[in-house]
mmCIF file of C-alpha atoms and ligand atoms in Angstrom:
data_model
loop_
_atom_site.group_PDB
_atom_site.id
_atom_site.type_symbol
_atom_site.label_atom_id
_atom_site.label_comp_id
_atom_site.label_asym_id
_atom_site.label_seq_id
_atom_site.Cartn_x
_atom_site.Cartn_y
_atom_site.Cartn_z
ATOM 1 C CA MET O 182 -8.454 -32.492 -8.677
ATOM 2 C CA ASN O 183 -7.737 -30.509 -11.842
ATOM 3 C CA PRO O 184 -4.241 -28.825 -11.810
ATOM 4 C CA SER O 185 -5.630 -25.335 -11.489
ATOM 5 C CA ALA O 186 -7.991 -26.256 -8.744
ATOM 6 C CA PHE O 187 -6.946 -25.195 -5.070
ATOM 7 C CA ASP O 188 -8.527 -25.222 -1.732
ATOM 8 C CA VAL O 189 -7.572 -21.543 -1.281
ATOM 9 C CA VAL O 190 -6.779 -18.795 -3.822
ATOM 10 C CA ILE O 191 -5.187 -15.599 -2.111
ATOM 11 C CA ILE O 192 -5.335 -12.517 -4.155
ATOM 12 C CA GLY O 193 -2.524 -10.273 -3.314
ATOM 13 C CA ALA O 194 1.021 -11.150 -1.829
ATOM 14 C CA GLY O 195 1.523 -8.378 0.633
ATOM 15 C CA GLY O 196 1.893 -8.825 4.369
ATOM 16 C CA ALA O 197 -1.689 -9.994 4.748
ATOM 17 C CA GLY O 198 -1.642 -12.473 1.623
ATOM 18 C CA LEU O 199 1.636 -14.017 2.451
ATOM 19 C CA THR O 200 0.771 -14.584 6.173
ATOM 20 C CA ALA O 201 -2.548 -16.070 5.124
ATOM 21 C CA ALA O 202 -0.640 -18.434 2.832
ATOM 22 C CA ILE O 203 1.623 -19.515 5.517
ATOM 23 C CA TYR O 204 -1.217 -20.459 7.747
ATOM 24 C CA THR O 205 -3.329 -22.218 4.994
ATOM 25 C CA ALA O 206 -0.297 -23.963 3.524
ATOM 26 C CA ARG O 207 0.675 -25.314 6.961
ATOM 27 C CA ALA O 208 -2.899 -26.471 7.519
ATOM 28 C CA ASN O 209 -2.353 -28.791 4.497
ATOM 29 C CA LEU O 210 -4.722 -26.805 2.186
ATOM 30 C CA SER O 211 -3.533 -26.382 -1.364
ATOM 31 C CA THR O 212 -2.697 -22.772 -1.663
ATOM 32 C CA LEU O 213 -2.304 -20.359 -4.571
ATOM 33 C CA ILE O 214 -1.298 -16.762 -4.206
ATOM 34 C CA LEU O 215 -1.866 -14.466 -7.163
ATOM 35 C CA GLU O 216 0.134 -11.300 -7.406
ATOM 36 C CA LYS O 217 0.246 -8.743 -10.206
ATOM 37 C CA MET O 218 3.370 -6.963 -9.092
ATOM 38 C CA VAL O 219 6.305 -8.060 -6.951
ATOM 39 C CA PRO O 220 5.518 -10.107 -3.669
ATOM 40 C CA GLY O 221 5.661 -8.016 -0.578
ATOM 41 C CA GLY O 222 3.126 -5.199 -1.363
ATOM 42 C CA GLN O 223 3.717 -1.741 -0.016
ATOM 43 C CA ILE O 224 6.510 -2.878 2.371
ATOM 44 C CA VAL O 225 8.888 -3.333 -0.628
ATOM 45 C CA SER O 226 8.885 0.314 -1.131
ATOM 46 C CA THR O 227 9.599 1.030 2.427
ATOM 47 C CA GLU O 228 13.332 1.323 3.257
ATOM 48 C CA LEU O 229 13.549 0.370 6.949
ATOM 49 C CA VAL O 230 10.678 -1.148 8.987
ATOM 50 C CA GLU O 231 11.222 -0.014 12.473
ATOM 51 C CA ASN O 232 8.140 -0.985 14.089
ATOM 52 C CA TYR O 233 7.744 -4.767 13.353
ATOM 53 C CA PRO O 234 8.120 -6.763 16.483
ATOM 54 C CA GLY O 235 11.253 -8.737 17.055
ATOM 55 C CA PHE O 236 13.549 -6.580 15.042
ATOM 56 C CA GLN O 237 14.724 -4.028 17.471
ATOM 57 C CA ASP O 238 17.120 -2.428 14.864
ATOM 58 C CA GLY O 239 14.659 -2.347 12.212
ATOM 59 C CA ILE O 240 14.430 -4.644 9.111
ATOM 60 C CA MET O 241 14.561 -3.573 5.444
ATOM 61 C CA GLY O 242 11.073 -3.796 3.670
ATOM 62 C CA ALA O 243 12.446 -5.758 0.796
ATOM 63 C CA GLU O 244 14.089 -8.294 3.193
ATOM 64 C CA ILE O 245 11.074 -8.999 5.419
ATOM 65 C CA ALA O 246 8.934 -9.497 2.137
ATOM 66 C CA GLN O 247 11.402 -11.990 0.811
ATOM 67 C CA ARG O 248 11.527 -13.740 4.005
ATOM 68 C CA MET O 249 7.614 -14.068 4.045
ATOM 69 C CA GLU O 250 7.631 -15.363 0.541
ATOM 70 C CA ALA O 251 10.135 -17.955 1.225
ATOM 71 C CA GLN O 252 8.339 -18.989 4.394
ATOM 72 C CA ALA O 253 4.967 -19.474 2.369
ATOM 73 C CA ALA O 254 6.848 -21.434 -0.400
ATOM 74 C CA ARG O 255 8.475 -23.573 2.317
ATOM 75 C CA TYR O 256 5.243 -24.869 3.283
ATOM 76 C CA GLY O 257 3.904 -25.648 -0.245
ATOM 77 C CA ALA O 258 2.026 -22.455 -1.295
ATOM 78 C CA ARG O 259 2.342 -21.637 -4.848
ATOM 79 C CA LEU O 260 2.883 -18.101 -5.939
ATOM 80 C CA ASP O 261 1.863 -17.068 -9.566
ATOM 81 C CA SER O 262 2.329 -13.773 -11.260
ATOM 82 C CA GLY O 263 -0.873 -12.460 -12.681
ATOM 83 C CA GLU O 264 -3.451 -9.695 -12.627
ATOM 84 C CA VAL O 265 -7.036 -11.032 -11.596
ATOM 85 C CA ASN O 266 -9.554 -9.636 -14.019
ATOM 86 C CA ARG O 267 -12.654 -11.539 -12.683
ATOM 87 C CA ILE O 268 -13.843 -13.506 -9.814
ATOM 88 C CA PHE O 269 -17.199 -15.311 -9.840
ATOM 89 C CA ARG O 270 -18.956 -18.475 -8.339
ATOM 90 C CA GLN O 271 -19.913 -21.330 -10.599
ATOM 91 C CA ASP O 272 -20.565 -25.074 -10.160
ATOM 92 C CA GLY O 273 -20.103 -24.633 -6.321
ATOM 93 C CA HIS O 274 -16.603 -23.145 -6.672
ATOM 94 C CA PHE O 275 -14.887 -19.819 -6.981
ATOM 95 C CA GLN O 276 -13.668 -19.158 -10.533
ATOM 96 C CA ILE O 277 -10.654 -16.599 -10.792
ATOM 97 C CA GLU O 278 -9.479 -15.582 -13.974
ATOM 98 C CA ALA O 279 -5.873 -14.076 -14.242
ATOM 99 C CA GLY O 280 -3.602 -13.474 -16.985
ATOM 100 C CA GLY O 281 -5.449 -15.732 -19.463
ATOM 101 C CA GLU O 282 -5.628 -18.508 -16.972
ATOM 102 C CA ARG O 283 -8.657 -19.742 -14.949
ATOM 103 C CA TYR O 284 -8.143 -20.961 -11.372
ATOM 104 C CA GLN O 285 -10.672 -22.730 -9.185
ATOM 105 C CA ALA O 286 -11.020 -22.543 -5.432
ATOM 106 C CA ARG O 287 -13.061 -23.788 -2.477
ATOM 107 C CA ALA O 288 -12.499 -20.422 -0.654
ATOM 108 C CA VAL O 289 -10.852 -17.104 -1.447
ATOM 109 C CA ILE O 290 -8.977 -14.450 0.440
ATOM 110 C CA LEU O 291 -9.070 -10.943 -0.729
ATOM 111 C CA ALA O 292 -5.794 -9.253 0.206
ATOM 112 C CA MET O 293 -5.054 -6.753 -2.640
ATOM 113 C CA GLY O 294 -4.291 -3.990 -0.310
ATOM 114 C CA ALA O 295 -4.216 -0.417 -1.425
ATOM 115 C CA SER O 296 -2.460 1.869 -3.819
ATOM 116 C CA PHE O 297 -1.187 5.430 -3.235
ATOM 117 C CA ARG O 298 -3.448 8.277 -3.855
ATOM 118 C CA THR O 299 -2.669 10.796 -6.593
ATOM 119 C CA LEU O 300 -3.081 14.623 -6.322
ATOM 120 C CA GLY O 301 -4.835 15.022 -9.788
ATOM 121 C CA VAL O 302 -3.095 18.213 -10.664
ATOM 122 C CA PRO O 303 -1.938 19.259 -14.184
ATOM 123 C CA ASN O 304 1.194 17.465 -15.380
ATOM 124 C CA GLU O 305 1.333 14.968 -12.372
ATOM 125 C CA LYS O 306 0.773 12.047 -14.681
ATOM 126 C CA GLU O 307 3.041 13.333 -17.482
ATOM 127 C CA PHE O 308 6.011 13.884 -15.131
ATOM 128 C CA THR O 309 5.639 10.579 -13.173
ATOM 129 C CA GLY O 310 9.107 9.112 -13.513
ATOM 130 C CA LYS O 311 10.317 12.470 -14.775
ATOM 131 C CA GLY O 312 10.554 14.070 -11.254
ATOM 132 C CA VAL O 313 7.186 13.211 -9.789
ATOM 133 C CA SER O 314 7.409 10.091 -7.560
ATOM 134 C CA TYR O 315 5.405 8.211 -4.996
ATOM 135 C CA CYS O 316 8.361 5.954 -3.618
ATOM 136 C CA ALA O 317 11.235 7.618 -1.905
ATOM 137 C CA THR O 318 12.970 4.249 -1.469
ATOM 138 C CA CYS O 319 12.885 3.686 -5.221
ATOM 139 C CA ASP O 320 13.817 7.125 -6.648
ATOM 140 C CA GLY O 321 15.532 8.935 -3.845
ATOM 141 C CA ALA O 322 18.985 8.171 -4.925
ATOM 142 C CA PHE O 323 18.255 9.924 -8.399
ATOM 143 C CA PHE O 324 17.848 13.308 -6.478
ATOM 144 C CA ARG O 325 21.242 13.559 -4.975
ATOM 145 C CA GLY O 326 21.917 17.240 -4.108
ATOM 146 C CA LYS O 327 18.550 18.554 -5.338
ATOM 147 C CA GLU O 328 16.133 20.503 -3.639
ATOM 148 C CA LEU O 329 12.814 18.496 -3.319
ATOM 149 C CA VAL O 330 9.134 18.960 -2.382
ATOM 150 C CA VAL O 331 7.207 16.322 -0.369
ATOM 151 C CA VAL O 332 3.373 16.558 -0.300
ATOM 152 C CA GLY O 333 1.306 15.444 2.695
ATOM 153 C CA GLY O 334 1.226 15.569 6.596
ATOM 154 C CA GLY O 335 0.826 12.026 7.559
ATOM 155 C CA ASP O 336 3.474 9.307 8.766
ATOM 156 C CA SER O 337 4.365 8.508 5.278
ATOM 157 C CA ALA O 338 5.164 12.207 4.233
ATOM 158 C CA LEU O 339 7.416 12.516 7.213
ATOM 159 C CA GLN O 340 9.190 9.228 7.251
ATOM 160 C CA GLU O 341 9.814 9.402 3.505
ATOM 161 C CA GLY O 342 10.681 13.222 3.765
ATOM 162 C CA ILE O 343 13.279 12.359 6.382
ATOM 163 C CA PHE O 344 14.606 9.516 4.456
ATOM 164 C CA LEU O 345 15.021 11.813 1.337
ATOM 165 C CA THR O 346 17.361 14.201 3.360
ATOM 166 C CA LYS O 347 19.907 11.386 2.996
ATOM 167 C CA PHE O 348 20.225 12.534 -0.817
ATOM 168 C CA ALA O 349 18.519 15.968 -1.020
ATOM 169 C CA ALA O 350 20.104 19.380 -0.338
ATOM 170 C CA LYS O 351 16.747 20.502 1.031
ATOM 171 C CA VAL O 352 13.334 18.938 1.522
ATOM 172 C CA SER O 353 10.141 21.185 1.658
ATOM 173 C CA ILE O 354 7.072 19.480 3.023
ATOM 174 C CA VAL O 355 3.933 21.111 1.760
ATOM 175 C CA HIS O 356 0.964 20.479 3.847
ATOM 176 C CA ARG O 357 -2.615 21.727 3.122
ATOM 177 C CA ARG O 358 -3.097 22.450 6.994
ATOM 178 C CA ASP O 359 -0.917 24.025 9.672
ATOM 179 C CA LYS O 360 -1.226 20.716 11.900
ATOM 180 C CA LEU O 361 0.475 17.343 11.087
ATOM 181 C CA ARG O 362 -1.509 14.094 11.304
ATOM 182 C CA ALA O 363 1.829 12.079 11.653
ATOM 183 C CA SER O 364 2.870 10.630 14.862
ATOM 184 C CA PRO O 365 4.572 12.653 17.547
ATOM 185 C CA ILE O 366 7.894 10.715 17.036
ATOM 186 C CA LEU O 367 8.085 11.387 13.488
ATOM 187 C CA GLN O 368 6.912 15.015 13.869
ATOM 188 C CA GLU O 369 9.783 15.532 16.343
ATOM 189 C CA ARG O 370 12.276 14.016 14.049
ATOM 190 C CA ALA O 371 11.251 16.040 10.986
ATOM 191 C CA LEU O 372 10.866 19.314 12.965
ATOM 192 C CA GLU O 373 14.399 19.103 14.147
ATOM 193 C CA ASN O 374 15.978 17.833 10.889
ATOM 194 C CA PRO O 375 17.952 20.971 9.552
ATOM 195 C CA LYS O 376 17.369 19.886 5.964
ATOM 196 C CA ILE O 377 13.451 19.953 6.466
ATOM 197 C CA ARG O 378 11.210 22.920 6.187
ATOM 198 C CA PHE O 379 7.581 23.076 6.241
ATOM 199 C CA ILE O 380 5.218 25.087 3.933
ATOM 200 C CA TRP O 381 1.963 25.196 5.865
ATOM 201 C CA ASP O 382 -1.656 25.732 4.654
ATOM 202 C CA THR O 383 -0.572 25.089 1.063
ATOM 203 C CA VAL O 384 -1.542 22.886 -1.849
ATOM 204 C CA ILE O 385 0.114 22.303 -5.299
ATOM 205 C CA ASP O 386 -2.223 23.574 -8.221
ATOM 206 C CA LYS O 387 0.154 22.521 -10.916
ATOM 207 C CA ILE O 388 3.504 20.815 -11.739
ATOM 208 C CA GLU O 389 5.653 22.657 -14.106
ATOM 209 C CA GLY O 390 8.682 22.161 -16.330
ATOM 210 C CA ALA O 391 9.941 21.512 -19.817
ATOM 211 C CA GLY O 392 10.002 17.593 -20.219
ATOM 212 C CA LYS O 393 10.725 17.295 -16.482
ATOM 213 C CA VAL O 394 9.848 18.822 -13.099
ATOM 214 C CA GLU O 395 11.242 22.254 -12.602
ATOM 215 C CA SER O 396 8.824 24.042 -10.305
ATOM 216 C CA VAL O 397 5.446 23.675 -8.766
ATOM 217 C CA LEU O 398 2.665 26.332 -8.451
ATOM 218 C CA LEU O 399 1.916 26.613 -4.749
ATOM 219 C CA ARG O 400 -1.340 28.109 -3.478
ATOM 220 C CA ASN O 401 -1.931 29.188 0.100
ATOM 221 C CA VAL O 402 -5.391 27.973 0.966
ATOM 222 C CA LYS O 403 -5.965 30.837 3.600
ATOM 223 C CA THR O 404 -4.807 33.697 1.420
ATOM 224 C CA GLN O 405 -5.171 32.143 -2.002
ATOM 225 C CA ALA O 406 -1.731 33.586 -2.808
ATOM 226 C CA LEU O 407 0.097 31.933 -5.576
ATOM 227 C CA GLU O 408 3.948 31.344 -5.865
ATOM 228 C CA THR O 409 6.106 29.488 -8.213
ATOM 229 C CA PHE O 410 8.537 27.326 -6.224
ATOM 230 C CA GLY O 411 11.607 25.878 -7.899
ATOM 231 C CA THR O 412 12.092 22.095 -7.180
ATOM 232 C CA GLY O 413 14.082 19.153 -8.718
ATOM 233 C CA GLY O 414 11.408 16.632 -7.758
ATOM 234 C CA VAL O 415 7.957 16.213 -6.221
ATOM 235 C CA PHE O 416 7.265 13.292 -3.791
ATOM 236 C CA ILE O 417 3.656 12.768 -3.051
ATOM 237 C CA PHE O 418 2.455 10.785 0.090
ATOM 238 C CA ILE O 419 -1.312 11.629 0.581
ATOM 239 C CA GLY O 420 -2.650 8.226 1.689
ATOM 240 C CA HIS O 421 -4.126 5.318 -0.119
ATOM 241 C CA GLU O 422 -7.084 3.882 -2.272
ATOM 242 C CA PRO O 423 -8.276 0.396 -1.862
ATOM 243 C CA ASN O 424 -7.424 -1.983 -4.802
ATOM 244 C CA SER O 425 -10.836 -3.293 -4.814
ATOM 245 C CA GLY O 426 -11.805 -3.094 -8.489
ATOM 246 C CA ILE O 427 -12.402 -6.903 -8.988
ATOM 247 C CA ALA O 428 -14.159 -7.142 -5.714
ATOM 248 C CA LYS O 429 -16.771 -4.436 -6.407
ATOM 249 C CA GLY O 430 -20.198 -6.059 -7.320
ATOM 250 C CA PHE O 431 -18.979 -9.520 -6.211
ATOM 251 C CA VAL O 432 -18.712 -8.729 -2.371
ATOM 252 C CA ALA O 433 -20.231 -5.776 -0.551
ATOM 253 C CA THR O 434 -17.832 -2.644 -0.480
ATOM 254 C CA ASP O 435 -18.444 0.701 1.391
ATOM 255 C CA ASP O 436 -18.597 4.121 -0.268
ATOM 256 C CA HIS O 437 -14.693 4.294 -0.430
ATOM 257 C CA GLY O 438 -14.454 0.942 -2.007
ATOM 258 C CA TYR O 439 -13.021 -0.992 1.000
ATOM 259 C CA VAL O 440 -14.393 -4.490 1.366
ATOM 260 C CA ILE O 441 -16.983 -4.855 4.231
ATOM 261 C CA ALA O 442 -15.597 -7.880 6.317
ATOM 262 C CA GLU O 443 -15.991 -6.534 9.811
ATOM 263 C CA THR O 444 -16.819 -9.939 11.599
ATOM 264 C CA GLY O 445 -14.389 -12.711 11.476
ATOM 265 C CA TYR O 446 -12.753 -11.454 8.175
ATOM 266 C CA ARG O 447 -16.051 -12.746 6.466
ATOM 267 C CA THR O 448 -17.328 -10.693 3.371
ATOM 268 C CA SER O 449 -20.961 -10.784 2.236
ATOM 269 C CA VAL O 450 -20.244 -13.855 0.235
ATOM 270 C CA PRO O 451 -19.653 -17.012 2.163
ATOM 271 C CA GLY O 452 -16.254 -18.683 1.541
ATOM 272 C CA VAL O 453 -14.716 -15.210 0.606
ATOM 273 C CA PHE O 454 -12.620 -13.507 3.247
ATOM 274 C CA ALA O 455 -10.741 -10.167 3.189
ATOM 275 C CA ALA O 456 -7.697 -9.309 5.063
ATOM 276 C CA GLY O 457 -5.341 -6.282 5.321
ATOM 277 C CA GLU O 458 -5.558 -2.845 4.029
ATOM 278 C CA ILE O 459 -8.463 -3.764 1.558
ATOM 279 C CA ARG O 460 -10.828 -4.334 4.443
ATOM 280 C CA LYS O 461 -12.769 -1.561 5.847
ATOM 281 C CA GLY O 462 -11.559 -0.661 9.222
ATOM 282 C CA ALA O 463 -8.009 -2.168 8.690
ATOM 283 C CA VAL O 464 -4.933 -0.286 10.434
ATOM 284 C CA HIS O 465 -2.265 0.517 7.848
ATOM 285 C CA GLN O 466 0.675 -1.380 9.532
ATOM 286 C CA LEU O 467 2.633 -4.384 8.385
ATOM 287 C CA VAL O 468 2.023 -6.149 11.672
ATOM 288 C CA SER O 469 -1.698 -5.711 11.619
ATOM 289 C CA ALA O 470 -1.846 -6.852 7.844
ATOM 290 C CA CYS O 471 -0.112 -9.925 9.003
ATOM 291 C CA GLY O 472 -2.370 -10.425 11.933
ATOM 292 C CA GLU O 473 -5.417 -10.104 9.586
ATOM 293 C CA GLY O 474 -3.836 -12.576 7.218
ATOM 294 C CA CYS O 475 -3.646 -15.122 9.976
ATOM 295 C CA GLY O 476 -7.160 -14.238 11.148
ATOM 296 C CA ALA O 477 -8.583 -14.753 7.794
ATOM 297 C CA ALA O 478 -6.850 -17.965 7.224
ATOM 298 C CA LEU O 479 -8.044 -19.360 10.611
ATOM 299 C CA ALA O 480 -11.650 -18.249 9.615
ATOM 300 C CA LEU O 481 -11.298 -19.885 6.243
ATOM 301 C CA GLN O 482 -10.094 -23.129 7.876
ATOM 302 C CA ALA O 483 -13.220 -23.098 9.968
ATOM 303 C CA TYR O 484 -15.502 -22.426 7.075
ATOM 304 C CA LEU O 485 -13.999 -25.285 5.035
ATOM 305 C CA GLU O 486 -14.374 -27.786 7.996
ATOM 306 C CA SER O 487 -17.976 -26.738 8.336
ATOM 307 C CA SER O 488 -18.846 -27.000 4.796
ATOM 308 C CA ASN O 489 -17.325 -30.462 4.211
HETATM 309 P P1 LIG F 712 -2.617 9.481 5.934
HETATM 310 O O1 LIG F 712 -2.364 9.310 7.349
HETATM 311 O O2 LIG F 712 -3.964 9.259 5.386
HETATM 312 O O3 LIG F 712 -2.179 11.069 5.620
HETATM 313 C C1 LIG F 712 -2.303 11.631 4.292
HETATM 314 C C2 LIG F 712 -1.803 13.024 4.445
HETATM 315 O O4 LIG F 712 -1.966 13.533 3.152
HETATM 316 C C3 LIG F 712 -2.728 13.748 5.447
HETATM 317 O O5 LIG F 712 -1.808 14.774 6.053
HETATM 318 C C4 LIG F 712 -3.624 14.646 4.435
HETATM 319 O O6 LIG F 712 -4.017 15.817 4.893
HETATM 320 C C5 LIG F 712 -2.778 14.757 3.233
HETATM 321 N N1 LIG F 712 -3.713 14.699 2.044
HETATM 322 C C6 LIG F 712 -4.618 13.794 1.719
HETATM 323 N N2 LIG F 712 -5.090 13.960 0.652
HETATM 324 C C7 LIG F 712 -4.582 15.159 0.149
HETATM 325 C C8 LIG F 712 -4.736 15.968 -1.076
HETATM 326 N N3 LIG F 712 -5.480 15.640 -2.082
HETATM 327 N N4 LIG F 712 -3.858 16.988 -1.200
HETATM 328 C C9 LIG F 712 -3.030 17.385 -0.171
HETATM 329 N N5 LIG F 712 -2.839 16.533 0.874
HETATM 330 C C10 LIG F 712 -3.635 15.693 1.019
HETATM 331 O O7 LIG F 712 -1.600 8.714 4.888
HETATM 332 P P2 LIG F 712 -0.152 8.075 5.169
HETATM 333 O O8 LIG F 712 0.676 9.141 5.649
HETATM 334 O O9 LIG F 712 0.193 7.365 3.937
HETATM 335 O O10 LIG F 712 -0.429 6.915 6.205
HETATM 336 C C11 LIG F 712 -1.507 6.027 6.063
HETATM 337 C C12 LIG F 712 -1.386 4.982 7.303
HETATM 338 O O11 LIG F 712 -0.049 4.432 7.474
HETATM 339 C C13 LIG F 712 -1.571 5.856 8.628
HETATM 340 O O12 LIG F 712 -2.286 5.040 9.416
HETATM 341 C C14 LIG F 712 -0.104 5.874 9.094
HETATM 342 O O13 LIG F 712 -0.069 5.814 10.452
HETATM 343 C C15 LIG F 712 0.560 4.608 8.544
HETATM 344 N N6 LIG F 712 2.032 4.595 8.427
HETATM 345 C C16 LIG F 712 2.687 4.428 9.469
HETATM 346 C C17 LIG F 712 4.082 4.460 9.411
HETATM 347 C C18 LIG F 712 4.950 4.150 10.598
HETATM 348 O O14 LIG F 712 4.403 3.602 11.539
HETATM 349 N N7 LIG F 712 6.243 4.718 10.580
HETATM 350 C C19 LIG F 712 4.683 4.934 8.096
HETATM 351 C C20 LIG F 712 3.871 5.316 7.029
HETATM 352 C C21 LIG F 712 2.492 5.086 7.065
HETATM 353 P P3 LIG F 712 -4.926 16.042 6.350
HETATM 354 O O15 LIG F 712 -4.057 15.803 7.313
HETATM 355 O O16 LIG F 712 -5.401 17.472 6.113
HETATM 356 O O17 LIG F 712 -6.074 15.076 6.116
#
């Protein structure tokens, strides 16, 4: 076997990819995981994970990611850093190009997950890292004593908004409706937090400042009234988009770019499986990403056995 040839190449080292690797490596399949950023995926930017079974006091996101990585390595999975540019089939094998290297695989698991959605308003890009952030765990401590704006009405906005009250003097959660999407337990915690206030039926039209965030231009969507609202930072938590760029055109995807693999984690291409948040219909939870990684690994083993 050539040194860059593997039974399985897993693209993405989040909860789904790392769990898949634990299963394929333990099944004695030579396994390579390719990751363009740090292993762990979205969980790395979550401070405390409170709903992963077995950890009744919660576990730090970074710690569980490290443990999963070590567990995959312990069974022989190799983790390489590199961004996959292309995947195609040639000579009966899958060819994966990443960081100037070419890898070959008998089967592939797509586990690239999803990335945060951006607002797309003026100055958002320019001020990213200068007051605009998508990660409270990464950046919260830089905003000690400041008044902050959080955008969104889902679990992420509320969980991260609550986390930010550890540092901020005040957190204003701007939501485009007057009803939250977040789970009742987080709603309760946010509503009773004295440092949090909600600004309902409102969107941000523009982020403003001289070199860094100083204010946002708010618009009430019901009255169209505009207000300049002073803030030291804007944290944006408005959902995610699938990281499916390299998969598009290779396997079937839906209108939003999610990979279609609704039966047995099988994509439209035999030998290619999808697991975790990249997959249409997946639930955005660490425990389900791990479950999907396991399911895809078992489906892949059955595929390789039947194609031998
Ligand atoms: P989400 O549930 O999709 O919520 C996104 C929020 O952003 C919604 O309130 C949405 O408003 C708003 N939004 C979307 N696009 C917007 C735009 N362009 N401008 C302004 N607001 C916009 O996303 P999420 O909160 O990241 O959560 C994703 C998934 O992860 C969910 O399934 C959630 O349960 C899960 N999650 C769970 C936990 C936990 O269990 N503790 C923590 C984090 C995330 P509308 O409500 O009007 O659509």
